[in-house]
Amino acid sequence: MSLHACLYCRVSTEEQSREGFSILAQRDRLMAFCRAQSWDVAGIYVDDGHSGAKLDRPALSRLRQDAKTDLFQLVLVWKVDRLSRKVAHLAALVDEFDRAHVAFRSVTEPFDTSHAAGRAFMQMLGVFAELERENIRERSALGIRKRVEQGFVHGRPTMLGYRFVEKGKLEVDPASAAVVRWIFGQYLAGVGTLRIAQHLINGVSGLQTEVVYREFRHVSAHSVRDRISWILKNPIYAGYAAIGDDLYAGRHEAIIDLTTWQQAQAQIQSRQNIPNRAHASRYLLTGRIICGQCGARMFGYRQPNRSPEARHIRPYYEYYCCRSNSGFQGRNWTCDNWGVKREHAEEVVLGALRGLAVEGIPGRAAPSLPEDPFTADLSRRRQELQASLGQAERRQRNLFRAIEEAPDLDAAVLSRVRELAEEQKRLALELAVVEKALRNGGPGLSRPEVERLLQDVPRILDAAGHDQIRELLRTFVRRVVVTPVERPSKGHSRLFPKEVTVEFYPL
């Protein structure tokens, strides 16, 4: 009975171009070897263009499955590195074949895996195959870097604004290049990447409709945003060829001048340095606005506009919501004062501040409030810290007295003194943070400074940016109280009329 053998052939694209070691050449030599040995060929498995460093290859996966079905008794390759270029993978495959009672043999390398010496020799061949693979990778990386240093772009990324004319060479596409310049212009004007993506999806006047439609209309806004971020960071648009963090003068024409690209990178860096809760600064009254029903603080909240007709005009509705009504941080729904519209509350507060500056109107006295649970927790924590700090100071004084009476005390006592000093420092820092949170601001200015700042309030409100106005409010406004005026029998509590009262710090 003749032996049934399967033939395995593999070549990567790079090996074929470098050595001319084609699939056809391997198959012919393996077939000739089988004829010389009078073996039957049970199957031919071919992986064309697959790396020998990975086991995830279509033909190899089929071969491994067929080995378990007694379809053949021998796996035949031209060279060991055709099966794998990694010793660990090679040993695992041979062990798998052994369990299936399938032998493994190479035409050009004499070994027999049926005994220990043959398996050891096979693994030595695998070591050299893996070494050759590492050398190939190093030579490939060196060749890629050399081409990039010469100004060629590595790979063929999808480049909006360019066309690939040949390997590594780019040519500007005027229509799509205009889209790239528009993206950079919008970003430097302060528009966020998600808003830019929404504009592109909805269409932009002045840009070729076909380009925008082809590139952006059938993609989600978040996917377009990711692509815009990639465009903004890509030095290829500034005329560079890049590999890793290294930039080299490219052979292609730049779409964006170097100054614009550098400004975009600075803008990206500055936006990345904003804390995670920076969006809270959209709400001018955060930290000052309080529910007049339960005394809890209110927080900024925005709700998507679900109207298809008005969504493109106003994507969100914004409110200040009571924490005791919203289930915030696990709180119970103990308050029916849902909140107030952001525009209404901020309009009332800014009007009151303008009245204080222009007419000297001090604002109405805020109604008496229940104790805010948040403030109550801070007060209890302050008492605990003050007691702990006093106790640490007393222990330290006792240790100092003991050291004076017995200067030859051991190092453990001195170590305890240092520990108490560190504990006092930690407690003092935490106490300062708690007291600042309880004070929650205040002018902190002299009377003449306050008067000069009040004179500038109308100009600041008319010309300053959002952050400056927010700081101005924090300087003068002690708290803003939102109280329901009346309670209709039907309807959501957010629809109740609200009275907004502003209380300023004493001047």
Coordinates of C-alpha atoms in Angstrom, one line a residue:
M1 CA 0.0 0.0 0.0
S2 CA 1.5 3.3 -1.1
L3 CA 1.9 6.3 1.3
H4 CA -0.6 9.2 1.0
A5 CA 1.2 12.5 1.2
C6 CA -0.1 16.1 1.1
L7 CA 2.0 18.9 -0.3
Y8 CA 2.2 22.3 1.4
C9 CA 3.5 25.4 -0.6
R10 CA 3.8 28.9 0.7
V11 CA 5.5 32.1 -0.4
S12 CA 5.2 35.7 0.7
T13 CA 5.0 38.5 -1.8
E14 CA 8.4 39.8 -0.7
E15 CA 10.1 36.4 -1.0
Q16 CA 8.7 35.8 -4.5
S17 CA 9.9 39.2 -5.7
R18 CA 13.4 38.8 -4.1
E19 CA 14.2 35.1 -4.8
G20 CA 11.8 34.1 -7.6
F21 CA 10.7 31.2 -5.3
S22 CA 7.2 30.8 -6.8
I23 CA 4.4 28.5 -5.8
L24 CA 4.6 26.8 -9.2
A25 CA 8.3 26.0 -8.7
Q26 CA 7.7 24.5 -5.2
R27 CA 4.7 22.4 -6.5
D28 CA 6.6 21.0 -9.4
R29 CA 9.6 19.9 -7.3
L30 CA 7.3 18.3 -4.6
M31 CA 5.3 16.4 -7.3
A32 CA 8.6 15.1 -8.8
F33 CA 9.8 14.0 -5.4
C34 CA 6.5 12.1 -4.7
R35 CA 6.8 10.3 -8.1
A36 CA 10.3 9.3 -7.4
Q37 CA 9.2 7.8 -4.0
S38 CA 6.0 6.2 -5.5
W39 CA 3.8 8.2 -3.1
D40 CA 0.2 9.2 -3.8
V41 CA -0.6 12.9 -3.6
A42 CA -3.7 13.2 -1.4
G43 CA -3.9 17.0 -1.7
I44 CA -2.0 20.2 -2.4
Y45 CA -2.4 23.2 0.0
V46 CA -1.2 26.6 -1.2
D47 CA -0.8 29.8 0.8
D48 CA 0.1 32.5 -1.7
G49 CA 1.2 35.9 -0.2
H50 CA 1.0 34.8 3.5
S51 CA 3.8 35.4 6.1
G52 CA 5.5 32.4 7.7
A53 CA 5.5 34.2 11.0
K54 CA 1.7 33.5 11.5
L55 CA -0.3 30.4 11.9
D56 CA -3.5 32.0 10.7
R57 CA -3.3 31.0 7.1
P58 CA -6.2 29.6 5.1
A59 CA -4.5 26.6 3.5
L60 CA -2.6 25.7 6.6
S61 CA -5.8 25.7 8.7
R62 CA -7.4 23.3 6.2
L63 CA -4.4 21.1 6.3
R64 CA -4.5 20.9 10.1
Q65 CA -8.2 20.0 10.0
D66 CA -7.6 17.3 7.3
A67 CA -4.7 15.8 9.3
K68 CA -7.2 14.7 12.0
T69 CA -9.3 12.7 9.4
D70 CA -6.6 10.3 8.3
L71 CA -6.7 11.8 4.8
F72 CA -2.9 11.5 4.5
Q73 CA 0.1 10.1 6.5
L74 CA 2.8 12.6 5.5
V75 CA 3.1 16.4 5.2
L76 CA 5.8 17.3 2.6
V77 CA 7.3 20.7 2.1
W78 CA 10.2 22.0 0.0
K79 CA 11.9 23.7 3.0
V80 CA 11.1 23.8 6.7
D81 CA 10.6 27.6 6.6
R82 CA 7.7 27.0 4.2
L83 CA 5.7 25.6 7.1
S84 CA 6.7 28.2 9.6
R85 CA 9.5 30.7 10.4
K86 CA 9.0 30.6 14.1
V87 CA 10.5 27.8 16.2
A88 CA 7.5 27.8 18.7
H89 CA 5.0 27.5 15.9
L90 CA 7.1 24.8 14.1
A91 CA 7.3 22.7 17.3
A92 CA 3.6 23.0 17.9
L93 CA 2.7 22.0 14.4
V94 CA 5.0 18.9 14.5
D95 CA 3.6 17.9 17.9
E96 CA 0.0 18.3 16.4
F97 CA 1.0 16.1 13.5
D98 CA 2.5 13.5 15.8
R99 CA -0.8 13.2 17.8
A100 CA -2.6 12.6 14.5
H101 CA 0.0 10.0 13.4
V102 CA 1.1 12.2 10.5
A103 CA 4.8 12.4 9.6
F104 CA 6.5 15.6 8.5
R105 CA 9.3 15.8 6.0
S106 CA 11.3 18.4 4.0
V107 CA 12.6 17.7 0.5
T108 CA 15.8 19.7 0.8
E109 CA 16.6 19.0 4.5
P110 CA 17.2 15.4 5.6
F111 CA 15.6 14.7 9.0
D112 CA 13.1 12.3 10.4
T113 CA 10.6 13.5 13.1
S114 CA 9.9 10.0 14.2
H115 CA 12.9 10.0 16.6
A116 CA 14.4 12.6 19.0
A117 CA 17.5 13.5 16.9
G118 CA 15.4 14.2 13.8
R119 CA 13.1 16.5 15.8
A120 CA 16.1 18.3 17.4
F121 CA 17.6 18.8 13.9
M122 CA 14.2 20.1 12.6
Q123 CA 14.0 22.6 15.5
M124 CA 17.5 23.8 14.7
L125 CA 16.4 24.5 11.2
G126 CA 13.5 26.4 12.6
V127 CA 15.8 28.5 14.6
F128 CA 17.7 29.6 11.5
A129 CA 14.4 30.2 9.7
E130 CA 13.3 32.5 12.5
L131 CA 16.7 34.3 12.4
E132 CA 16.2 34.8 8.6
R133 CA 12.8 36.2 9.2
E134 CA 14.1 38.7 11.7
N135 CA 16.8 39.7 9.2
I136 CA 14.2 40.1 6.5
R137 CA 12.2 42.4 8.8
E138 CA 15.2 44.5 9.7
R139 CA 16.1 44.9 6.1
S140 CA 12.5 45.8 5.2
A141 CA 12.3 48.4 7.9
L142 CA 15.7 49.9 6.8
G143 CA 14.5 50.0 3.2
I144 CA 11.2 51.7 4.2
R145 CA 13.1 54.3 6.3
K146 CA 15.5 55.0 3.5
R147 CA 12.6 55.7 1.1
V148 CA 10.9 58.0 3.5
E149 CA 14.2 59.9 4.1
Q150 CA 14.3 60.4 0.3
G151 CA 10.8 62.0 0.5
F152 CA 8.6 59.2 -0.6
V153 CA 5.3 58.4 1.3
H154 CA 5.2 54.9 2.8
G155 CA 2.2 52.7 2.0
R156 CA -1.0 53.8 0.3
P157 CA -3.2 55.4 2.9
T158 CA -6.5 56.9 1.8
M159 CA -5.4 60.5 1.4
L160 CA -8.1 63.1 1.0
G161 CA -6.6 65.8 -1.2
Y162 CA -4.1 63.6 -3.1
R163 CA -4.0 60.9 -5.8
F164 CA -1.3 58.2 -5.9
V165 CA 0.4 58.4 -9.3
E166 CA 3.0 55.7 -8.5
K167 CA 4.6 54.0 -5.5
G168 CA 5.3 56.6 -2.8
K169 CA 4.5 59.6 -5.1
L170 CA 1.4 61.8 -4.6
E171 CA -0.3 64.4 -6.8
V172 CA -2.6 67.1 -5.5
D173 CA -6.3 66.6 -6.4
P174 CA -7.7 70.3 -6.5
A175 CA -11.3 69.4 -5.6
S176 CA -10.6 67.4 -2.5
A177 CA -7.6 69.6 -1.5
A178 CA -10.1 72.4 -1.1
V179 CA -12.0 70.3 1.4
V180 CA -8.8 69.7 3.4
R181 CA -8.0 73.5 3.5
W182 CA -11.6 74.1 4.6
I183 CA -11.2 71.6 7.5
F184 CA -8.1 73.3 8.7
G185 CA -9.7 76.7 8.4
Q186 CA -12.7 75.7 10.4
Y187 CA -10.6 74.0 13.1
L188 CA -8.4 77.1 13.6
A189 CA -11.5 79.2 13.8
G190 CA -12.5 77.3 16.9
V191 CA -15.0 74.8 15.5
G192 CA -14.8 71.3 17.0
T193 CA -14.1 68.2 15.0
L194 CA -17.6 66.8 15.6
R195 CA -19.3 70.0 14.4
I196 CA -17.0 70.0 11.3
A197 CA -18.1 66.4 10.6
Q198 CA -21.8 67.4 10.9
H199 CA -21.3 70.2 8.4
L200 CA -19.6 67.9 5.9
I201 CA -22.3 65.3 6.2
N202 CA -25.0 68.0 5.7
G203 CA -23.2 69.6 2.9
V204 CA -21.0 72.7 2.7
S205 CA -21.5 75.6 0.2
G206 CA -18.4 76.4 -1.8
L207 CA -17.1 72.9 -1.9
Q208 CA -17.7 70.4 -4.7
T209 CA -20.8 68.4 -3.8
E210 CA -19.5 65.2 -5.5
V211 CA -16.4 65.2 -3.4
V212 CA -18.2 65.8 -0.1
Y213 CA -21.0 63.3 -1.0
R214 CA -18.5 60.6 -2.0
E215 CA -16.3 61.0 1.0
F216 CA -18.7 61.8 3.9
R217 CA -22.4 61.3 3.2
H218 CA -22.6 57.6 3.9
V219 CA -20.5 57.6 7.0
S220 CA -21.5 58.3 10.6
A221 CA -20.6 61.6 12.2
H222 CA -18.2 60.0 14.7
S223 CA -16.3 58.1 11.9
V224 CA -16.0 61.4 10.0
R225 CA -14.8 63.1 13.1
D226 CA -12.0 60.4 13.6
R227 CA -11.0 61.0 9.9
I228 CA -10.9 64.7 10.4
S229 CA -8.7 64.3 13.5
W230 CA -6.3 62.1 11.4
I231 CA -6.2 64.8 8.7
L232 CA -5.4 67.5 11.1
K233 CA -2.5 65.6 12.7
N234 CA -1.1 64.3 9.4
P235 CA 2.2 66.0 8.4
I236 CA 1.8 64.8 4.8
Y237 CA -0.5 67.7 4.2
A238 CA 2.3 70.1 5.2
G239 CA 4.6 68.6 2.6
Y240 CA 6.4 66.0 4.8
A241 CA 7.0 62.3 4.6
A242 CA 6.8 60.7 8.0
I243 CA 7.9 57.5 9.7
G244 CA 7.2 57.2 13.4
D245 CA 7.9 60.7 15.0
D246 CA 10.5 61.6 12.3
L247 CA 9.6 64.0 9.6
Y248 CA 11.5 64.5 6.3
A249 CA 10.9 66.9 3.4
G250 CA 8.6 65.1 1.0
R251 CA 8.6 65.0 -2.8
H252 CA 4.9 65.9 -3.0
E253 CA 3.3 69.3 -3.0
A254 CA 1.9 70.6 0.3
I255 CA -1.8 71.4 0.6
I256 CA -1.4 73.3 3.9
D257 CA 1.5 75.7 4.6
L258 CA 3.8 74.9 7.4
T259 CA 2.6 77.7 9.7
T260 CA -1.1 76.6 9.4
W261 CA -0.2 73.0 10.2
Q262 CA 1.9 74.1 13.2
Q263 CA -1.0 76.3 14.5
A264 CA -3.3 73.3 14.1
Q265 CA -1.0 71.1 16.2
A266 CA -0.8 73.7 18.9
Q267 CA -4.6 74.0 18.9
I268 CA -4.9 70.2 19.2
Q269 CA -2.5 70.1 22.1
S270 CA -4.2 73.0 23.9
R271 CA -7.6 71.2 23.6
Q272 CA -6.2 67.9 24.8
N273 CA -4.9 69.7 27.9
I274 CA -8.5 70.7 28.9
P275 CA -9.7 68.6 31.9
N276 CA -12.3 66.0 31.3
R277 CA -15.1 68.1 32.9
A278 CA -14.3 71.1 30.9
H279 CA -17.8 71.0 29.3
A280 CA -19.2 72.1 32.7
S281 CA -17.8 75.6 31.9
R282 CA -20.6 75.9 29.3
Y283 CA -22.9 76.6 32.2
L284 CA -22.1 79.9 33.8
L285 CA -23.9 79.2 37.1
T286 CA -22.4 75.8 38.0
G287 CA -21.5 75.8 41.7
R288 CA -23.7 78.8 42.5
I289 CA -27.2 77.7 41.6
I290 CA -29.3 76.0 44.3
C291 CA -32.7 74.4 44.4
G292 CA -35.1 76.6 46.5
Q293 CA -37.2 73.5 47.3
C294 CA -34.7 71.1 48.9
G295 CA -31.5 73.1 49.2
A296 CA -29.5 70.8 46.9
R297 CA -27.1 72.1 44.3
M298 CA -28.2 72.1 40.7
F299 CA -26.0 71.0 37.7
G300 CA -25.9 71.7 34.0
Y301 CA -27.8 69.2 31.8
R302 CA -28.6 69.1 28.1
Q303 CA -31.2 67.0 26.4
P304 CA -31.2 66.2 22.7
N305 CA -33.8 67.8 20.6
R306 CA -35.9 65.0 19.2
S307 CA -37.8 67.1 16.6
P308 CA -36.6 66.2 13.1
E309 CA -37.7 69.7 11.8
A310 CA -35.8 71.7 14.5
R311 CA -32.9 69.4 15.3
H312 CA -30.5 71.0 12.8
I313 CA -31.3 74.5 14.2
R314 CA -31.1 73.6 17.8
P315 CA -29.6 70.2 18.6
Y316 CA -30.0 70.4 22.4
Y317 CA -32.1 71.9 25.1
E318 CA -30.1 72.9 28.2
Y319 CA -31.2 73.1 31.8
Y320 CA -30.0 73.4 35.4
C321 CA -31.4 70.4 37.2
C322 CA -31.8 69.6 40.9
R323 CA -29.6 66.8 42.1
S324 CA -32.3 65.5 44.4
N325 CA -34.8 65.2 41.6
S326 CA -32.5 63.6 39.0
G327 CA -31.2 60.6 40.9
F328 CA -27.7 62.1 40.7
Q329 CA -25.0 59.9 42.2
G330 CA -27.6 57.5 43.6
R331 CA -29.7 60.2 45.4
N332 CA -33.4 59.5 46.0
W333 CA -36.0 61.4 44.0
T334 CA -37.0 63.5 47.0
C335 CA -37.6 66.8 45.2
D336 CA -40.2 67.8 42.6
N337 CA -38.4 70.9 41.5
W338 CA -36.9 69.4 38.3
G339 CA -35.0 72.4 37.1
V340 CA -35.0 75.6 35.0
K341 CA -34.0 76.5 31.5
R342 CA -30.4 77.5 31.2
E343 CA -31.2 80.6 29.1
H344 CA -33.8 81.9 31.5
A345 CA -31.6 81.5 34.7
E346 CA -28.5 83.0 33.1
E347 CA -30.5 85.9 31.6
V348 CA -31.9 86.8 35.1
V349 CA -28.5 86.5 36.8
L350 CA -26.6 88.6 34.1
G351 CA -29.4 91.2 34.3
A352 CA -29.1 91.4 38.1
L353 CA -25.3 91.8 37.9
R354 CA -25.7 94.6 35.3
G355 CA -28.3 96.3 37.6
L356 CA -25.8 96.0 40.5
A357 CA -23.1 97.7 38.4
V358 CA -25.1 100.4 36.7
E359 CA -27.8 101.3 39.3
G360 CA -26.4 99.9 42.5
I361 CA -29.3 97.5 43.0
P362 CA -28.1 94.8 45.4
G363 CA -30.5 92.1 44.3
R364 CA -33.3 90.5 46.3
A365 CA -32.6 88.5 49.4
A366 CA -32.7 84.8 48.8
P367 CA -35.3 82.8 50.6
S368 CA -34.3 80.7 53.6
L369 CA -33.3 77.2 52.4
P370 CA -33.2 73.7 53.8
E371 CA -29.7 72.6 54.6
D372 CA -28.0 71.3 51.4
P373 CA -26.9 67.6 52.0
F374 CA -23.7 68.3 50.2
T375 CA -22.9 71.3 52.5
A376 CA -23.8 69.2 55.6
D377 CA -21.4 66.5 54.6
L378 CA -18.6 69.1 54.1
S379 CA -19.4 70.6 57.5
R380 CA -19.2 67.2 59.3
R381 CA -15.9 66.5 57.4
R382 CA -14.5 69.8 58.6
Q383 CA -15.3 69.0 62.2
E384 CA -13.7 65.6 61.8
L385 CA -10.5 67.0 60.3
Q386 CA -10.2 69.8 62.9
A387 CA -10.5 67.1 65.7
S388 CA -7.9 64.8 64.0
L389 CA -5.6 67.7 63.4
G390 CA -5.8 68.8 67.1
Q391 CA -5.2 65.2 68.3
A392 CA -2.1 64.9 66.0
E393 CA -0.7 68.2 67.4
R394 CA -1.2 67.1 71.0
R395 CA 0.6 63.8 70.3
Q396 CA 3.5 65.6 68.7
R397 CA 3.9 68.0 71.7
N398 CA 4.0 65.0 74.0
L399 CA 6.7 63.3 71.9
F400 CA 8.7 66.6 71.8
R401 CA 8.5 66.7 75.6
A402 CA 9.7 63.1 75.9
I403 CA 12.6 63.9 73.6
E404 CA 13.6 66.9 75.8
E405 CA 13.6 64.7 78.9
A406 CA 15.4 61.7 77.4
P407 CA 17.6 62.9 74.4
D408 CA 18.9 59.3 73.8
L409 CA 15.6 57.9 72.7
D410 CA 15.7 55.3 69.9
A411 CA 15.1 56.0 66.2
A412 CA 11.5 54.6 66.4
V413 CA 10.4 57.6 68.4
L414 CA 12.0 60.1 66.0
S415 CA 10.4 58.2 63.1
R416 CA 7.0 58.6 64.9
V417 CA 7.6 62.3 65.1
R418 CA 8.2 62.5 61.4
E419 CA 5.0 60.5 60.7
L420 CA 3.0 62.8 62.9
A421 CA 4.4 65.8 61.0
E422 CA 3.4 64.2 57.7
E423 CA -0.1 63.4 59.0
Q424 CA -0.5 67.1 60.2
K425 CA 0.5 68.3 56.8
R426 CA -2.0 66.0 55.0
L427 CA -4.8 66.9 57.4
A428 CA -4.1 70.6 57.0
L429 CA -4.2 70.4 53.2
E430 CA -7.5 68.5 53.2
L431 CA -9.0 70.9 55.7
A432 CA -8.1 73.8 53.4
V433 CA -9.8 72.1 50.5
V434 CA -13.0 71.5 52.5
E435 CA -13.1 75.1 53.9
K436 CA -12.6 76.5 50.4
A437 CA -15.5 74.3 49.2
L438 CA -17.7 75.6 52.0
R439 CA -16.8 79.2 51.3
N440 CA -17.4 78.6 47.6
G441 CA -15.8 81.8 46.4
G442 CA -16.3 85.4 47.3
P443 CA -14.8 88.6 45.9
G444 CA -11.5 88.3 47.8
L445 CA -10.7 91.9 46.6
S446 CA -10.3 95.2 48.4
R447 CA -13.1 97.8 48.3
P448 CA -11.4 100.0 45.7
E449 CA -10.7 96.9 43.5
V450 CA -14.4 95.9 43.7
E451 CA -15.6 99.3 42.8
R452 CA -13.2 99.5 39.8
L453 CA -14.3 96.0 38.7
L454 CA -18.0 97.0 39.0
Q455 CA -17.4 99.9 36.7
D456 CA -16.1 97.5 34.1
V457 CA -19.0 95.0 34.4
P458 CA -21.1 96.4 31.5
R459 CA -18.1 96.3 29.2
I460 CA -17.0 92.8 30.3
L461 CA -20.6 91.5 29.8
D462 CA -20.7 92.9 26.3
A463 CA -17.2 92.0 25.0
A464 CA -15.7 89.3 27.2
G465 CA -15.7 85.6 26.4
H466 CA -17.6 82.8 28.2
D467 CA -14.8 82.0 30.7
Q468 CA -14.3 85.6 31.7
I469 CA -18.0 86.1 32.3
R470 CA -18.1 83.0 34.4
E471 CA -15.2 84.2 36.6
L472 CA -17.0 87.5 36.9
L473 CA -20.1 85.8 38.2
R474 CA -18.1 83.8 40.7
T475 CA -16.6 86.9 42.0
F476 CA -19.9 88.7 42.8
V477 CA -22.6 86.1 43.0
R478 CA -22.9 84.2 46.3
R479 CA -25.8 82.0 45.1
V480 CA -28.7 81.7 42.8
V481 CA -31.9 80.1 44.1
V482 CA -34.5 78.5 41.8
T483 CA -38.0 78.2 43.4
P484 CA -41.2 76.9 41.9
V485 CA -43.8 79.7 41.8
E486 CA -46.9 77.5 41.3
R487 CA -47.6 73.8 40.7
P488 CA -50.1 72.9 38.0
S489 CA -52.0 69.7 38.7
K490 CA -50.8 68.2 35.4
G491 CA -47.6 68.3 33.4
H492 CA -44.0 67.6 34.0
S493 CA -42.3 69.5 36.8
R494 CA -39.8 71.1 34.3
L495 CA -42.8 73.1 32.9
F496 CA -43.6 74.7 36.3
P497 CA -42.9 78.5 36.3
K498 CA -39.7 79.2 38.3
E499 CA -38.6 82.2 40.2
V500 CA -34.8 82.9 40.0
T501 CA -33.4 84.9 42.9
V502 CA -29.8 86.3 42.9
E503 CA -27.9 86.9 46.1
F504 CA -24.6 88.8 45.9
Y505 CA -21.7 88.8 48.3
P506 CA -21.6 91.8 50.7
L507 CA -19.6 94.6 49.1

